[in-house]
Coordinates of C-alpha atoms and ligand atoms in Angstrom, one line a residue:
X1 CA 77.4 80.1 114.7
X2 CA 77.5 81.6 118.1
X3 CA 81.2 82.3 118.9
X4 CA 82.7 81.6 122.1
X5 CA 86.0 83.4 123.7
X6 CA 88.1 83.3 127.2
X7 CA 88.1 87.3 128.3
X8 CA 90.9 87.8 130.6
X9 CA 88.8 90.8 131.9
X10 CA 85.4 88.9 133.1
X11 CA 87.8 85.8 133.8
X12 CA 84.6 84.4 131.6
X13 CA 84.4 82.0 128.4
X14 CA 82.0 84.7 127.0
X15 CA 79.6 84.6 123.9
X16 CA 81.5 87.4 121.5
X17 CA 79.1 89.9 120.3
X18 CA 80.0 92.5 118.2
X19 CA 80.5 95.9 118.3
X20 CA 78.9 96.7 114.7
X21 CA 76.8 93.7 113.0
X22 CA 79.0 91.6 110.7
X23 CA 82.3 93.4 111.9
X24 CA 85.2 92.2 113.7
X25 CA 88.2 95.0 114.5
X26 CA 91.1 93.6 116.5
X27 CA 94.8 94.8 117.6
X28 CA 97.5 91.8 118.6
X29 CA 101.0 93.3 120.0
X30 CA 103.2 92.2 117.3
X31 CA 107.1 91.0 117.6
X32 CA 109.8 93.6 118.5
X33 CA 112.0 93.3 116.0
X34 CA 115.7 93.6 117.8
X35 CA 116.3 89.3 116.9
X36 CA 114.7 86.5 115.7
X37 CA 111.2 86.0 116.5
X38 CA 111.4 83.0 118.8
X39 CA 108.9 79.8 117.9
X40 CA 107.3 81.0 121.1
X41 CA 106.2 84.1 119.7
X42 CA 105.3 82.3 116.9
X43 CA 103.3 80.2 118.8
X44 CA 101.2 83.7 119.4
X45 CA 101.3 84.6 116.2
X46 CA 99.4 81.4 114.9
X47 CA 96.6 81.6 117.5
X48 CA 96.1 84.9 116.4
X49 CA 96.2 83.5 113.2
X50 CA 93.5 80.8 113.9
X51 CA 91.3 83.6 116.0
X52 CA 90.8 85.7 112.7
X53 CA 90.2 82.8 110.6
X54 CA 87.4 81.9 112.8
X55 CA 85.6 84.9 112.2
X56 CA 85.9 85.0 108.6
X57 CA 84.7 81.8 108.2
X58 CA 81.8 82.9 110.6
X59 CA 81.5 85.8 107.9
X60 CA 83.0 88.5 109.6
X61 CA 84.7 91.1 108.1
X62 CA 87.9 91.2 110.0
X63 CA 90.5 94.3 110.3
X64 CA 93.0 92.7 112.1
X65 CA 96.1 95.7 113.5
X66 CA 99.5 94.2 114.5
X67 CA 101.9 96.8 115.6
X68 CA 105.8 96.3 114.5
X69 CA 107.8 97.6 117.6
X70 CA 110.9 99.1 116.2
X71 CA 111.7 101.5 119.2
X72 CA 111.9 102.2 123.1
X73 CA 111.5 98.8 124.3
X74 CA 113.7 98.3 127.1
X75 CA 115.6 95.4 128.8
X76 CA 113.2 95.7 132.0
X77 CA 109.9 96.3 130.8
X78 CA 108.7 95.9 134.0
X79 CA 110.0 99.0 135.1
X80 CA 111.5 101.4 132.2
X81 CA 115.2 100.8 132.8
X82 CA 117.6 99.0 131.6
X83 CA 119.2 99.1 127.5
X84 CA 117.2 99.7 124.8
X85 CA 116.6 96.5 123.1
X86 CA 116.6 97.9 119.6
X87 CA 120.0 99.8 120.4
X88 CA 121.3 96.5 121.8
X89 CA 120.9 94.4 119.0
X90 CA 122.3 97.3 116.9
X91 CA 125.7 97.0 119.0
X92 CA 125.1 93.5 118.4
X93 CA 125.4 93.2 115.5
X94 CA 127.4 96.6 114.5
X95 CA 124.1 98.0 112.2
X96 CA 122.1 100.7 112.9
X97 CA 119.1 100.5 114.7
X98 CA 116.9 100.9 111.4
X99 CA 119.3 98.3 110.1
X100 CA 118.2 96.4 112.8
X101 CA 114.6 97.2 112.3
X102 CA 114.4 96.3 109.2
X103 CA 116.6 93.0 109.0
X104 CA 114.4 91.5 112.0
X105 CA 111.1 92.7 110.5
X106 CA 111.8 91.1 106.7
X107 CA 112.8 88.3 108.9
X108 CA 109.9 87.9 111.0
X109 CA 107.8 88.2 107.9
X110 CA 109.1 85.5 106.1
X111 CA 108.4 82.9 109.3
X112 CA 104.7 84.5 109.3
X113 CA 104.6 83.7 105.8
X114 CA 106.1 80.1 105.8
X115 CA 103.6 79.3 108.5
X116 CA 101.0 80.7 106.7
X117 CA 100.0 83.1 109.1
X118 CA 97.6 85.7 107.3
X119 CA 99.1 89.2 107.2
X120 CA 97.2 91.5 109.2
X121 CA 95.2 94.3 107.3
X122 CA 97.5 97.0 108.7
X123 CA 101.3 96.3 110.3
X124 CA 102.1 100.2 111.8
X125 CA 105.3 100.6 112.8
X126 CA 105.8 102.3 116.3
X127 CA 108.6 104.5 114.4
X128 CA 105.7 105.7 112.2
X129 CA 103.3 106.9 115.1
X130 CA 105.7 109.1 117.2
X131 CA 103.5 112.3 116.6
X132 CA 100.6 110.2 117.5
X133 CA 102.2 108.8 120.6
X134 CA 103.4 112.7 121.8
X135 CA 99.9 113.6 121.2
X136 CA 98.2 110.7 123.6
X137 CA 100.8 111.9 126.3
X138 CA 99.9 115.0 125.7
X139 CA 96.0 114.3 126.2
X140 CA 97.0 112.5 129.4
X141 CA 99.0 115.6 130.5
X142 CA 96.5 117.7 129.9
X143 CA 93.7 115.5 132.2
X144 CA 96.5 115.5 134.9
X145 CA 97.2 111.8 134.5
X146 CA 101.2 112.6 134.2
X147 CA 104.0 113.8 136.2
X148 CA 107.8 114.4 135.2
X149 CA 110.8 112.6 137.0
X150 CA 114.2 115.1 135.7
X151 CA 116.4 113.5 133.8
X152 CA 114.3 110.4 133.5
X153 CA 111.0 111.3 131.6
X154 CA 107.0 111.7 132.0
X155 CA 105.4 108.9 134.4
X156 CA 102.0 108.1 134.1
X157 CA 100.5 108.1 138.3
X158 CA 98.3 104.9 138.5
X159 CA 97.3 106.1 141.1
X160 CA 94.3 108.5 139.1
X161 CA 93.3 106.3 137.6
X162 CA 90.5 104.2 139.8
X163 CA 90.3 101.1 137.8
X164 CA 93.7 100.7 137.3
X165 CA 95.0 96.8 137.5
X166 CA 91.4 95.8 136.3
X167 CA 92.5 93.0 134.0
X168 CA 94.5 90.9 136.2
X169 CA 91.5 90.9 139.3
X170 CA 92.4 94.5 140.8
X171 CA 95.2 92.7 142.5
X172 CA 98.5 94.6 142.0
X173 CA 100.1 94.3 145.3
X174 CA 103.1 92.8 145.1
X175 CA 103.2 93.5 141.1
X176 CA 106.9 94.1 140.3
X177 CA 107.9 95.0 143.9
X178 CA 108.4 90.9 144.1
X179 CA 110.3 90.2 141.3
X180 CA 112.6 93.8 140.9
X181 CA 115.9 94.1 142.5
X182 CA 115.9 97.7 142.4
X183 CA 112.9 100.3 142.8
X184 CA 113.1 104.0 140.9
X185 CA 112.7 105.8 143.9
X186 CA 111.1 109.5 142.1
X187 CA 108.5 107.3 140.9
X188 CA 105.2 108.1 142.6
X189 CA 104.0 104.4 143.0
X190 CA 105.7 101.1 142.0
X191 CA 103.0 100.7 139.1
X192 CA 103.5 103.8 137.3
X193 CA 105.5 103.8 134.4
X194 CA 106.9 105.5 131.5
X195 CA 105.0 107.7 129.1
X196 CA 108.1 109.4 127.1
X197 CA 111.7 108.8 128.1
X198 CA 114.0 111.9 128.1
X199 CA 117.5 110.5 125.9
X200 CA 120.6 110.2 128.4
X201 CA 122.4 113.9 128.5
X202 CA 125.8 112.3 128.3
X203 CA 124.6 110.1 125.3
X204 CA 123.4 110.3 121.8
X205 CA 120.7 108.0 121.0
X206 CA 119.9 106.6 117.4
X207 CA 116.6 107.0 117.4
X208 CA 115.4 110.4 119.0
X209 CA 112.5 112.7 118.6
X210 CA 111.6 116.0 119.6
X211 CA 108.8 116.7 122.2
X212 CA 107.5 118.9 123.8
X213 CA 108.9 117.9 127.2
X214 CA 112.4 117.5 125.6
X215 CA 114.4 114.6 123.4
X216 CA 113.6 111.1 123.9
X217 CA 111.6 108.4 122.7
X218 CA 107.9 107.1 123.7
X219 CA 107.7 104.8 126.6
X220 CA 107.2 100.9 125.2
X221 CA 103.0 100.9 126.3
X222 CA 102.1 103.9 124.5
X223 CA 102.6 102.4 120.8
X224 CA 100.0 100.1 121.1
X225 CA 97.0 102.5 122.9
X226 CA 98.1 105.5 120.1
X227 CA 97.8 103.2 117.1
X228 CA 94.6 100.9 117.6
X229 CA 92.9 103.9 118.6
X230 CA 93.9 105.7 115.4
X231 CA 93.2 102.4 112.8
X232 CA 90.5 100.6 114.6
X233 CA 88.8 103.6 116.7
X234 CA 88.4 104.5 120.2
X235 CA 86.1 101.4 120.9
X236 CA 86.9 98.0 119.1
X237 CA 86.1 94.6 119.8
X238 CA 89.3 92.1 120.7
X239 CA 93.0 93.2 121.7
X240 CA 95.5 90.3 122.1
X241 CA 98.9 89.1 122.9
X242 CA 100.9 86.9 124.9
X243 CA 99.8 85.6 128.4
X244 CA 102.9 87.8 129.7
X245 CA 101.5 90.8 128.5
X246 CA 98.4 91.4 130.8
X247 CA 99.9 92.4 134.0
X248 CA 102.1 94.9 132.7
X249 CA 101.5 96.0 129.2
X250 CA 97.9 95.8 128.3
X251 CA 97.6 96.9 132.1
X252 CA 99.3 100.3 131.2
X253 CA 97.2 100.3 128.0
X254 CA 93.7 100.4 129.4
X255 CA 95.3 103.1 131.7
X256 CA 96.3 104.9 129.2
X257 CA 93.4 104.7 126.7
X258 CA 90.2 104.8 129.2
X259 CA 90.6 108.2 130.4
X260 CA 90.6 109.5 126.5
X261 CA 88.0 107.2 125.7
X262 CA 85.9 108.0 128.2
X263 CA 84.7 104.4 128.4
X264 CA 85.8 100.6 127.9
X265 CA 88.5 100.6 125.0
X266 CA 88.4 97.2 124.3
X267 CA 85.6 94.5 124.5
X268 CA 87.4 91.1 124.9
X269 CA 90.9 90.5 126.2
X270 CA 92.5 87.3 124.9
X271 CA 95.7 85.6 125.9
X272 CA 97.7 83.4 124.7
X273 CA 99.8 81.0 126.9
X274 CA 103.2 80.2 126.5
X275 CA 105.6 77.5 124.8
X276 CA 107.8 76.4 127.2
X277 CA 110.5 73.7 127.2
X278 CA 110.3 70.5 128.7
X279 CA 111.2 71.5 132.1
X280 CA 108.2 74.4 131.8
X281 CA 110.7 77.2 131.1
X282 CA 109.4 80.2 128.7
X283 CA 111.0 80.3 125.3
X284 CA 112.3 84.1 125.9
X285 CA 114.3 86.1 123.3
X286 CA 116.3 87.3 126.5
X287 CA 117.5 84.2 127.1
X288 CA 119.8 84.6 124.8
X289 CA 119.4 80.9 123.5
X290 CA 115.8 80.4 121.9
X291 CA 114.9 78.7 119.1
X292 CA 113.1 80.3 115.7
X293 CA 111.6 78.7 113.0
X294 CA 115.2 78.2 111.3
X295 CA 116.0 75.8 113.7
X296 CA 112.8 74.0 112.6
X297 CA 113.9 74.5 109.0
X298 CA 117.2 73.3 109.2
X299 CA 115.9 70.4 111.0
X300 CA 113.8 69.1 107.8
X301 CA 110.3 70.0 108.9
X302 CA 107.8 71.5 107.1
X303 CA 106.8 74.6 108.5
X304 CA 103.3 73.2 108.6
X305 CA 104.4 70.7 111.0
X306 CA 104.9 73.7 113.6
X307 CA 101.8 75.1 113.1
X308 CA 100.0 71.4 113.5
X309 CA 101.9 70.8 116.8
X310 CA 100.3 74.4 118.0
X311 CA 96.9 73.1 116.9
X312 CA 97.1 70.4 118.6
X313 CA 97.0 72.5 122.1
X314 CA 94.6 75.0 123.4
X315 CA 95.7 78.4 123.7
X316 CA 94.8 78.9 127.4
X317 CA 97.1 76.0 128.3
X318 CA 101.3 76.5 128.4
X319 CA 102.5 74.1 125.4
X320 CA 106.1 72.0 126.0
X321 CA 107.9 72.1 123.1
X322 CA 110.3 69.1 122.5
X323 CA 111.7 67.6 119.0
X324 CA 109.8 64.0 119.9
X325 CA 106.9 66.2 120.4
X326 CA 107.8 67.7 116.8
X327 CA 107.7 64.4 114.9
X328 CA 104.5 63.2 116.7
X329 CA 102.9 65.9 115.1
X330 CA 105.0 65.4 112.0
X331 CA 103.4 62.0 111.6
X332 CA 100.4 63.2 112.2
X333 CA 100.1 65.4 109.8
X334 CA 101.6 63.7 107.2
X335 CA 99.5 61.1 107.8
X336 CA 96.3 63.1 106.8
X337 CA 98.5 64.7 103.8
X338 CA 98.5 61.1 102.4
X339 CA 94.8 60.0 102.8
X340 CA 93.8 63.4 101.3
X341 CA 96.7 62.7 98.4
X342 CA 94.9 59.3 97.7
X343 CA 91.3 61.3 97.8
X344 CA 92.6 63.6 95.4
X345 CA 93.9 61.2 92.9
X346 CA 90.2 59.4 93.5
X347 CA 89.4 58.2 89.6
X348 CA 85.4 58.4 90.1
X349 CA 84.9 62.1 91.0
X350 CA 81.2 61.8 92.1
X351 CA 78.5 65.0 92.9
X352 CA 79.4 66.8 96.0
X353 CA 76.6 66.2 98.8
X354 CA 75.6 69.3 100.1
X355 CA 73.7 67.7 103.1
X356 CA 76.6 65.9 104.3
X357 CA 79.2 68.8 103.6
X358 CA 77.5 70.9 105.9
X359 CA 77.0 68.7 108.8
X360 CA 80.9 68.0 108.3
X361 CA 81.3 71.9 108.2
X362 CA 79.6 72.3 111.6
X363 CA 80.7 69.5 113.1
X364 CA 84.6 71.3 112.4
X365 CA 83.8 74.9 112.7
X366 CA 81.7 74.8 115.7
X367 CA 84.9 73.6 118.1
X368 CA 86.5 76.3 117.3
X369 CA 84.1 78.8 117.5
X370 CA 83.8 77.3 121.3
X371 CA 86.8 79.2 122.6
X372 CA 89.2 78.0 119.6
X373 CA 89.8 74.2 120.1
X374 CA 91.5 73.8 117.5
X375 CA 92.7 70.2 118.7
X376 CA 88.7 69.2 118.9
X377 CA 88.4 70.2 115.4
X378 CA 91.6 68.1 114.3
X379 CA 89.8 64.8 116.1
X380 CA 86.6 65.6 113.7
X381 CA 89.0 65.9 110.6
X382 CA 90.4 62.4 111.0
X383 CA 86.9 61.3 111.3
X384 CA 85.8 63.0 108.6
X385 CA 88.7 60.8 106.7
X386 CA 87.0 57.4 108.2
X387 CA 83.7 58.7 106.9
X388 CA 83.2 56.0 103.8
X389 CA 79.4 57.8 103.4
X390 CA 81.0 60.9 102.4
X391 CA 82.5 61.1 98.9
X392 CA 85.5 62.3 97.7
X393 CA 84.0 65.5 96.1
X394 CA 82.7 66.6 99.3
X395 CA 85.7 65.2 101.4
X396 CA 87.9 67.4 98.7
X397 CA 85.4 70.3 98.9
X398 CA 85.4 70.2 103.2
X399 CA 89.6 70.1 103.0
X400 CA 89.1 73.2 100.9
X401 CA 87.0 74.9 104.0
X402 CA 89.6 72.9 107.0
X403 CA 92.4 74.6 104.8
X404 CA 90.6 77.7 105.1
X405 CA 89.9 77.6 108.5
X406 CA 93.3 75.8 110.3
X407 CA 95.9 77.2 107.2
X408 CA 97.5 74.0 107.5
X409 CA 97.5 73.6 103.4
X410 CA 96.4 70.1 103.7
X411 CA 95.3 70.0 100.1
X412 CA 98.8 71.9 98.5
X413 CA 100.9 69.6 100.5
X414 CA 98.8 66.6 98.9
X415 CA 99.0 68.0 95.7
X416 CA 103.2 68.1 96.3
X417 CA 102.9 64.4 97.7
X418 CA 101.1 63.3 94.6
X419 CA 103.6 65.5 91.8
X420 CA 106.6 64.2 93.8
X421 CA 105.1 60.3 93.6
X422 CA 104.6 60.1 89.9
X423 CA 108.0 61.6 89.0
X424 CA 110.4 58.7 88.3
X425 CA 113.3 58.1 90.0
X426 CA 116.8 58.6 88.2
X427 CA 118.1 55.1 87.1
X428 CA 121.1 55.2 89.9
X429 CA 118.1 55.5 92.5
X430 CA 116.3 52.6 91.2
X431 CA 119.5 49.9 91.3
X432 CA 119.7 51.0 94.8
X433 CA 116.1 50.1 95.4
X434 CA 116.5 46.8 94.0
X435 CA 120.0 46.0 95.3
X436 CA 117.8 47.2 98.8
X437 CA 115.3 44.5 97.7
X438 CA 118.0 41.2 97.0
X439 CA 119.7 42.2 100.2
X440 CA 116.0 41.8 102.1
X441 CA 115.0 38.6 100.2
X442 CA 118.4 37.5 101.5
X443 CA 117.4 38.7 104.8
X444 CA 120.6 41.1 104.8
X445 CA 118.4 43.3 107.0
X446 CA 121.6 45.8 107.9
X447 CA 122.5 45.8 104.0
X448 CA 118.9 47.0 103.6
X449 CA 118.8 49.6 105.7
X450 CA 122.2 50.8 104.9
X451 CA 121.1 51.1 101.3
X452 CA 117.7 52.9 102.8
X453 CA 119.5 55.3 104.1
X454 CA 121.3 56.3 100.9
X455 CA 118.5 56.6 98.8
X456 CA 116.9 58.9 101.5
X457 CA 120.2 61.0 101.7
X458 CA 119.5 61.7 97.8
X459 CA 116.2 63.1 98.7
X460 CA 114.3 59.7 97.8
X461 CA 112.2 56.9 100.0
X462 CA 111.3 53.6 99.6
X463 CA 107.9 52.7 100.7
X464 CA 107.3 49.5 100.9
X465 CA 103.3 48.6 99.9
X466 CA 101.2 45.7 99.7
X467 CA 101.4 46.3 95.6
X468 CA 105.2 45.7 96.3
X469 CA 107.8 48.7 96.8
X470 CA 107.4 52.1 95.7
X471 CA 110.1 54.6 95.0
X472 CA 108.8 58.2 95.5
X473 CA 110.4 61.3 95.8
X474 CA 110.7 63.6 99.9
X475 CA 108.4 66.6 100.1
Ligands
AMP501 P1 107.9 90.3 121.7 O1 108.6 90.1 120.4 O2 108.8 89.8 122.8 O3 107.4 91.7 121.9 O4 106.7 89.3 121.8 C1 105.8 89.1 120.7 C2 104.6 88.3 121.2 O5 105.0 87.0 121.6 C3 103.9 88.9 122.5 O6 102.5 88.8 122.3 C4 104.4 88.0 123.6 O7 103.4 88.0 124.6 C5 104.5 86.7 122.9 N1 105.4 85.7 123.6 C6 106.6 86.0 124.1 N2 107.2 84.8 124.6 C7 106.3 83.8 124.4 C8 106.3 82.4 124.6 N3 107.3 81.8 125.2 N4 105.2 81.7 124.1 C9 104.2 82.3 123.5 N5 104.1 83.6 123.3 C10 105.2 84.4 123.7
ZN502 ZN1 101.1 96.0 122.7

């Protein structure tokens, strides 16, 4: 199926063709692990998600890179000053920084996980690739890309390099000098930044390396252009990340990779927009209040019910996050985890029909091989549910593939509805229910609910059906 993506570079929706037949290598910038990832990076993180599914499904072999950026990340990215973030959350929270590193990364894993975000085939650490990193500064050095500021560390001069800016339309002026306060003066233009930071004299960092230009740590860009090109080669096909991240970031990374590579690094550039909140403000971990997916836990949604929401967007558009927004989406999707829980429990399992599960598969893959509209495929799923010519084998065999293809474990969550409705509930349960049901024949409609809401509070619902009321257990 012919496979369709936004590239931030051509400002195209392009037709994706690969760099090797059957192959698909890309990099995403991963979380810097100083806090919680916020449900904004997440957000990313599940797009990314939905962008490598696509491929497989397409029958691509994916090697998907997500870097882990444990070091020299600093409070103003935009212009290599201010704290260390890592160091910050270490003072935070009175650990070290590997402490740190390692609490936040564990962390972060276990939301990727719960929302059933693939792990990527290789997660490097930034703290791993130092030597790498010296050596790309060193290779920039030596083309005469560099230039030192004392005290401070090794700039790279965007000013050598011609095509510098590319991926945001050329268009730089005004970049930073707008939204700074302050301007480092040594540097040779406002765009250059940071290759290796020297540490402070007067202070000793935690985490400090030797180089050849003197003790410091890398700059925050030069991670992510020393460790694709090292897993994924010195050409590959898609890089990623956040919609924040072209101006500055991946900006510094083309301009530090093209002059090594010798030619275009990376083939398609795709961005993510952001979650914001209801008045359009980014979810930002700087902030200092931001939500993660805890606060979606400890609110009684499914994880799942996240992930839906996003799905129900398109990645070039900012999302609003709200908690009415939440149980829209919660409704939604359990809705569909109901009809495929009766399909399941379907007592005349019937031949699956190859003709119709493949115009079903098309009909569900091909929006999302169109630049990822995910929410297009979702409208197809719910007629696929009205479908009454398709049987239940195929409809169970096509959730299979959705379930493969969105991760949104429609079938497992089924499954749990269908466990959870044939377990019987504990006697004290039941003489609520029918208390609940002489108070409604009484037309005691406050009694009722009162007494509905005590047999949820013990983890139980009442549904009330046409074959009279059911009790079932929450999932
Ligand atoms: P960070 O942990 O800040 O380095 O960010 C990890 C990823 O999340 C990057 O790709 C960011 O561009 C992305 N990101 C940051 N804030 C948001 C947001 N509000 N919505 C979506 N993605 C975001
Ligand atoms: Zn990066």
């Amino acid at each position: 199926m012919t496979i369709k993506l936004f590239n931030t570079m051509t400002r195209k929706i392009e037709e994706f063709k690969p760099l090797v037949a059957g192959k698909m290598g890309f990099y995403s910038c991963g979380p810097t692990v100083y806090h919680y990832a916020h449900i904004g990076n997440l957000r990313t993180m599940i797009h990314n998600d939905i962008l490598k599914r696509m491929f497989i499904e397409n029958g691509y072999d994916v090697h998907h890179v997500m870097n882990i950026t444990d070091v020299g990340h600093l409070t103003s990215d935009d212009d290599d000053s201010g704290d260390d973030k890592m160091e910050r959350g270490a003072a935070r929270e009175n650990k070290s920084v590997w402490d740190i590193a390692k609490f936040y990364t564990d962390e972060f894993l276990h939301d990727y996980d719960d929302l059933n975000i693939m792990r990527p085939t290789d997660m490097p650490r930034a703290t791993d690739y130092i030597a790498e990193q010296i050596e790309l500064v060193k290779k920039l050095e030596e083309l005469g890309y560099t230039y030192e500021i004392p005290d401070d560390g090794i700039y790279y001069d965007t000013s050598k390099f011609a095509a510098y800016g590319a991926l945001t339309g050329g268009s730089l002026s005004g970049n930073r000098a707008g939204a700074r306060v302050e301007f480092n003066d040594a540097k040779r233009n406002p765009t250059d930044f940071a290759l290796w930071k020297f540490s402070p004299r007067d202070k000793k960092r935690q985490m400090e390396w030797d180089s050849p230009w003197g003790v410091g740590f890398p700059g925050w860009h030069a991670e992510c252009s020393a460790m694709s090109m090292k897993l994924l080669g010195n050409h590959f096909d898609i890089h990623t990340g956040g919609e924040d991240l072209s101006r500055v970031h991946h900006t510094n990374e083309i301009a530090q990779s093209e002059p090594i590579t010798g030619a275009p690094w990376v083939n398609y550039w795709v961005h993510f927009s952001f979650l914001v909140d209801k008045s359009g403000e980014k979810m930002s971990k700087s902030n200092g209040e931001f939500l993660g997916l805890n606060a979606v836990r400890n609110r009684g949604y499914d994880p799942m019910i996240y992930r839906y929401f996003i799905l129900l967007g398109h990645y070039q558009t900012q999302l609003a996050f709200s908690w009415d927004a939440m149980d829209a989406a919660a409704n939604g999707y359990k809705n569909i985890i109901r009809r495929v829980a009766d399909i399941l429990t379907d007592s005349a399992p019937d031949k699956m029909d190859v003709e119709k599960y493949n115009v079903w598969h098309d009909k569900i893959l091909s929006p999302v091989s169109d630049n990822m509209k995910t929410a297009e495929a979702l409208v197809q799923i719910q007629e696929l549910l009205r479908d009454k010519t398709t049987n239940a084998s195929t409809k169970i065999a096509l959730f299979e593939f959705i379930d493969r293809l969105l991760g949104l474990q429609f079938i497992d969550r089924a499954k749990q509805l269908n466990d959870a409705e044939s377990e019987t509930a504990p006697a004290e349960i039941v003489a609520l229910a029918n208390e609940r049901a002489t108070a409604k024949a009484a037309r005691d409609w406050a009694r009722a609910d009162e007494l509905r809401a005590q047999i949820d509070a013990a983890g139980w619902t009442v549904v009330d059906t046409r074959d009279g009321t059911k009790i079932v257990k929450k999932i």
